[in-house]
PDB file of C-alpha atoms in Angstrom:
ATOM      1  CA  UNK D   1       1.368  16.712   9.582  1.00 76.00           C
ATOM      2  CA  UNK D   2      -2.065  15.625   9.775  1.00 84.00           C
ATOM      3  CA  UNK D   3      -2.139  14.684   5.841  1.00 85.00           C
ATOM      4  CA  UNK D   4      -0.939  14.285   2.973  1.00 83.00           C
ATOM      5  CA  UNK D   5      -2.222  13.255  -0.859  1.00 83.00           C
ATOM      6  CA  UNK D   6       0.801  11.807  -2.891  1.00 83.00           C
ATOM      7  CA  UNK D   7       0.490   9.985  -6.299  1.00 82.00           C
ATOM      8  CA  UNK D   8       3.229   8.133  -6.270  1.00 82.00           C
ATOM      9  CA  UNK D   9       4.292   3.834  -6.524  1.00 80.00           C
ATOM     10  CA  UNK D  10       3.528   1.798  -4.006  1.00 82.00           C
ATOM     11  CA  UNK D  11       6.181   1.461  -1.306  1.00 83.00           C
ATOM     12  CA  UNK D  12       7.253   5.265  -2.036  1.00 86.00           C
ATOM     13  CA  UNK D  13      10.301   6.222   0.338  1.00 88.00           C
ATOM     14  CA  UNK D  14       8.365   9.302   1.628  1.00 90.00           C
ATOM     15  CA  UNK D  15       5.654   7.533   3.154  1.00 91.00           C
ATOM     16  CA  UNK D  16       7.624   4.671   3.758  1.00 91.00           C
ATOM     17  CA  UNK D  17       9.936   7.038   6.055  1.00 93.00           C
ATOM     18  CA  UNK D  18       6.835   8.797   7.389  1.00 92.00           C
ATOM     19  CA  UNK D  19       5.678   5.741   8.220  1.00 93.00           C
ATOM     20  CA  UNK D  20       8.340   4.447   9.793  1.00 94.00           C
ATOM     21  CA  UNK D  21       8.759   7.704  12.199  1.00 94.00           C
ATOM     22  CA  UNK D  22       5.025   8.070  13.305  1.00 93.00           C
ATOM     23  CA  UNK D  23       1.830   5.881  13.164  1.00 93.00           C
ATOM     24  CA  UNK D  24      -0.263   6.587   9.720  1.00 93.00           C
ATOM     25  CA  UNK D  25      -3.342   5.909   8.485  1.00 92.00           C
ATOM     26  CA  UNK D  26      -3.924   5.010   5.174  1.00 93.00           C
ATOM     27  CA  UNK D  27      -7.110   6.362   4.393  1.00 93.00           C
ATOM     28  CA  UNK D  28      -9.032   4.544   1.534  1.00 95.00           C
ATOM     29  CA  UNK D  29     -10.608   5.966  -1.448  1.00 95.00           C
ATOM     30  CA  UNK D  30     -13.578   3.099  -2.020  1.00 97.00           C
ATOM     31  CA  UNK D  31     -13.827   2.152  -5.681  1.00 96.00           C
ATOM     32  CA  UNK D  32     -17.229   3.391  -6.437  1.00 97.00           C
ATOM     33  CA  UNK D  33     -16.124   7.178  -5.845  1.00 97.00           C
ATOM     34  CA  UNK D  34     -13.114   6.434  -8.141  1.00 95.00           C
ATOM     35  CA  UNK D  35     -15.369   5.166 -10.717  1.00 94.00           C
ATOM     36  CA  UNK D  36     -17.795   8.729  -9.984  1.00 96.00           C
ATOM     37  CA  UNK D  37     -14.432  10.815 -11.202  1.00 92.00           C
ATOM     38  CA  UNK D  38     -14.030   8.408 -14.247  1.00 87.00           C
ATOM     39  CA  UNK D  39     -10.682   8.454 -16.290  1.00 81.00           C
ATOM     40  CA  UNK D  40      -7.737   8.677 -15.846  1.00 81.00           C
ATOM     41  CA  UNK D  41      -8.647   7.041 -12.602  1.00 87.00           C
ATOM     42  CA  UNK D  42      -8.293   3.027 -11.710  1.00 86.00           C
ATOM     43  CA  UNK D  43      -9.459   1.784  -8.831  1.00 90.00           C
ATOM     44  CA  UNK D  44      -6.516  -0.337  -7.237  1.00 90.00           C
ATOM     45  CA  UNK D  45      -5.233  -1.789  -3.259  1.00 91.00           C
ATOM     46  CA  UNK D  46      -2.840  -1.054  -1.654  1.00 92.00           C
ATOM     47  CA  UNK D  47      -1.595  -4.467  -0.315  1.00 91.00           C
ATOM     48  CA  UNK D  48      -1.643  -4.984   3.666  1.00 92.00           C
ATOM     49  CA  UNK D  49       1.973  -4.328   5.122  1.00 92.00           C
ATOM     50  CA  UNK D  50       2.838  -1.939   2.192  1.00 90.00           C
ATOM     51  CA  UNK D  51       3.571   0.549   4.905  1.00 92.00           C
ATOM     52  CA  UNK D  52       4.414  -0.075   8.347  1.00 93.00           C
ATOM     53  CA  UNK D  53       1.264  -0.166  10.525  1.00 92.00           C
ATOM     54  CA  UNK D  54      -1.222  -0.995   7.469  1.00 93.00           C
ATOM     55  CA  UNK D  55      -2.626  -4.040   8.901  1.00 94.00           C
ATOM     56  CA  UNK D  56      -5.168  -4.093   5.786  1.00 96.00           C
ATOM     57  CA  UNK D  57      -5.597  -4.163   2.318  1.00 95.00           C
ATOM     58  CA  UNK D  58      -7.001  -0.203   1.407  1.00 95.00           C
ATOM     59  CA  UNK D  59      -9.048   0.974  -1.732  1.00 96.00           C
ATOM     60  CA  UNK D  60      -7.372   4.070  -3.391  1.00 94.00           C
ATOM     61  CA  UNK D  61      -7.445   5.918  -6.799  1.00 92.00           C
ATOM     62  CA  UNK D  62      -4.209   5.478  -8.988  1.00 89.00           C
ATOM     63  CA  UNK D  63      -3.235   6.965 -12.030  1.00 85.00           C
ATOM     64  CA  UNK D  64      -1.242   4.686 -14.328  1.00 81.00           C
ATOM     65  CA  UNK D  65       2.186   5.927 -16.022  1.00 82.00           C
ATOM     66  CA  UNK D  66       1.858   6.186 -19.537  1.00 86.00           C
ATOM     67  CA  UNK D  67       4.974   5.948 -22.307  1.00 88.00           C
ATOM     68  CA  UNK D  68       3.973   9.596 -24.457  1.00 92.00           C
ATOM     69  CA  UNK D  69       5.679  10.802 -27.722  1.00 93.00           C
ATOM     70  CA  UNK D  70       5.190  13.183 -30.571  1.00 91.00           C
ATOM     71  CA  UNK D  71       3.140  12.144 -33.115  1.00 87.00           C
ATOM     72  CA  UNK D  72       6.272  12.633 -35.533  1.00 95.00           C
ATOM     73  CA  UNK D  73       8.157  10.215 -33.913  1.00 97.00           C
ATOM     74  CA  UNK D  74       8.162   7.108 -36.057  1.00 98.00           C
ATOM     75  CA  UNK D  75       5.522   4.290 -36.597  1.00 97.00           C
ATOM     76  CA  UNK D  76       8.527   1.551 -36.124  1.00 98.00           C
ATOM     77  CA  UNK D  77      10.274   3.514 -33.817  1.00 98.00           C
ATOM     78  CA  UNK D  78       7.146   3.604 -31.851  1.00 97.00           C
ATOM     79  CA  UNK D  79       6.485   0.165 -32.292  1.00 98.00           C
ATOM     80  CA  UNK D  80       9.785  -1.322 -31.298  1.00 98.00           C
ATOM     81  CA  UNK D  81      10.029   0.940 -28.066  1.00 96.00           C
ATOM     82  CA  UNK D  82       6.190  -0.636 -27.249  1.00 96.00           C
ATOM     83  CA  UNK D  83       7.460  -3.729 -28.267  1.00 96.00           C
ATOM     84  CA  UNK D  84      10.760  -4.323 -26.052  1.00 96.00           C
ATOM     85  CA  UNK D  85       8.960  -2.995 -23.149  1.00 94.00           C
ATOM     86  CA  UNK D  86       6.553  -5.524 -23.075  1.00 95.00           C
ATOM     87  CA  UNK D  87       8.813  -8.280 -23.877  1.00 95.00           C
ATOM     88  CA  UNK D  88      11.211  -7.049 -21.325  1.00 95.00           C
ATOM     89  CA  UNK D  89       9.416  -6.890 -18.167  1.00 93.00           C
ATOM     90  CA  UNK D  90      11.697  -8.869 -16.374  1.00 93.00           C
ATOM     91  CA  UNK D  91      14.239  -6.182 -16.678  1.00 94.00           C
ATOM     92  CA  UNK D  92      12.018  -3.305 -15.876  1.00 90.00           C
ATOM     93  CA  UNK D  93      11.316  -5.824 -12.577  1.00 86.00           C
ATOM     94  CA  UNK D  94      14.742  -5.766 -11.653  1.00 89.00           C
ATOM     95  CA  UNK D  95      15.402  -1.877 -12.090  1.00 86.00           C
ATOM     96  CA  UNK D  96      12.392  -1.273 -10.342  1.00 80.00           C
ATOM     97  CA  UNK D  97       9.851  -3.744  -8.185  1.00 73.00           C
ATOM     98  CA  UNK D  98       6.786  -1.591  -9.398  1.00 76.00           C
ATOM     99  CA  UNK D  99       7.209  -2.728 -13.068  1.00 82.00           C
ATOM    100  CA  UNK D 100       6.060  -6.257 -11.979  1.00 83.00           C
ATOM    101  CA  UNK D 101       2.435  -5.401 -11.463  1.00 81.00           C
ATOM    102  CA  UNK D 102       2.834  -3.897 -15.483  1.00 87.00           C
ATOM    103  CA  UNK D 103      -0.124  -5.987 -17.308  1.00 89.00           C
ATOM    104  CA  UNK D 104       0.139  -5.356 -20.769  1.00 89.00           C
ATOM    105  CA  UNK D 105      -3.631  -6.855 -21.290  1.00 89.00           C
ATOM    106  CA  UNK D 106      -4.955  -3.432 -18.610  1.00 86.00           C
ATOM    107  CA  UNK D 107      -2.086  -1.363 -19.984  1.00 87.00           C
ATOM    108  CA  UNK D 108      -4.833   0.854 -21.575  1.00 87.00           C
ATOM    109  CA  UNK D 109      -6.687   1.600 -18.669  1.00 82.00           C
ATOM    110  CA  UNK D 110      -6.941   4.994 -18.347  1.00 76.00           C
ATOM    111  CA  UNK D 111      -5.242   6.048 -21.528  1.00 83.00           C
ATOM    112  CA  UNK D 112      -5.361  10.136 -21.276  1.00 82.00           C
ATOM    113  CA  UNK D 113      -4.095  10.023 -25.183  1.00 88.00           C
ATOM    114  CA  UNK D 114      -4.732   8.732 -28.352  1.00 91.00           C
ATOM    115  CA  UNK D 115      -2.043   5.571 -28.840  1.00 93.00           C
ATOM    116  CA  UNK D 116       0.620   5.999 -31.461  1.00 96.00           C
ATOM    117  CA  UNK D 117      -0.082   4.133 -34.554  1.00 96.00           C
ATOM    118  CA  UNK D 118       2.967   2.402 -34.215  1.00 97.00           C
ATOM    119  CA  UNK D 119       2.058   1.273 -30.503  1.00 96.00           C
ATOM    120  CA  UNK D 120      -1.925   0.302 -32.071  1.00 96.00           C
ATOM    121  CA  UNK D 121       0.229  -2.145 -34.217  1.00 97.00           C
ATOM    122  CA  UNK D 122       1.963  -3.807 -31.464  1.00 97.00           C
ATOM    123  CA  UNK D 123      -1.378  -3.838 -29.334  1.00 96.00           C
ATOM    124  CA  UNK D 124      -3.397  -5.538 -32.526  1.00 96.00           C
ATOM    125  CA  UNK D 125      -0.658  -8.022 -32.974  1.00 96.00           C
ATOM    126  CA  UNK D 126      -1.137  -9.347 -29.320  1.00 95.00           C
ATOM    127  CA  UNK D 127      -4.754  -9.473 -29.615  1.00 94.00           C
ATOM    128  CA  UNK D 128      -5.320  -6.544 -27.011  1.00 92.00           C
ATOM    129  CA  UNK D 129      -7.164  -4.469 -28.980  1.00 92.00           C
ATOM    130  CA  UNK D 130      -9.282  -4.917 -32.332  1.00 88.00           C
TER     131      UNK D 130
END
């Protein structure tokens, strides 16, 4: 294998493994050419150790995972599903060690769709958008 492009969490078992079987190099993707390609694109690190052999932190492009529905689905419905995630973080933590980095206040970053109206109510009400 002499690479591979995966969009995946941090810490993914596949490169973990791969990592773990032959030396890697985590090649970075500096945040002015993710910034070139524009949305849905973030800039983020990948923290030093996150992978056996990375002895640095590394630039790369990331895509953030987005909650989608139909646009029939319910203004509460959508606001109480926006709602409890938020407020339940913890337990998103603890199913998952990814969901800690989840910062509601950057949560739009990115955004690909038009927010539910009943998710815009929940984002007004916590002052993250106007």
């Amino acid at each position: 294998l002499d690479a591979t492009l995966q969009s995946a969490g941090l810490g993914v078992a596949s490169i973990r493994d791969l990592a773990t079987s032959v030396p890697i190099n985590v090649v970075a993707v500096p945040a002015e050419d993710v910034a070139k390609i524009g949305s849905p694109y973030l800039s983020v690190i990948i923290p030093n150790g996150t992978y056996e052999g990375q002895t640095e932190d590394v630039a790369t492009a990331a895509v953030g995972n987005f909650l989608v529905t139909r646009a029939d689905v319910s203004d509460e419905t959508a606001y109480q599903m926006t709602k409890l995630m938020f407020e339940h973080l913890d337990q998103l933590a603890a199913a998952h060690a990814a969901a800690k980095a989840i910062d509601p206040a950057k949560a739009l970053d990115g955004m690909p769709v038009p927010l539910h109206p009943g998710a815009e109510k929940y984002y007004k009400e916590k002052g993250l958008i106007k």
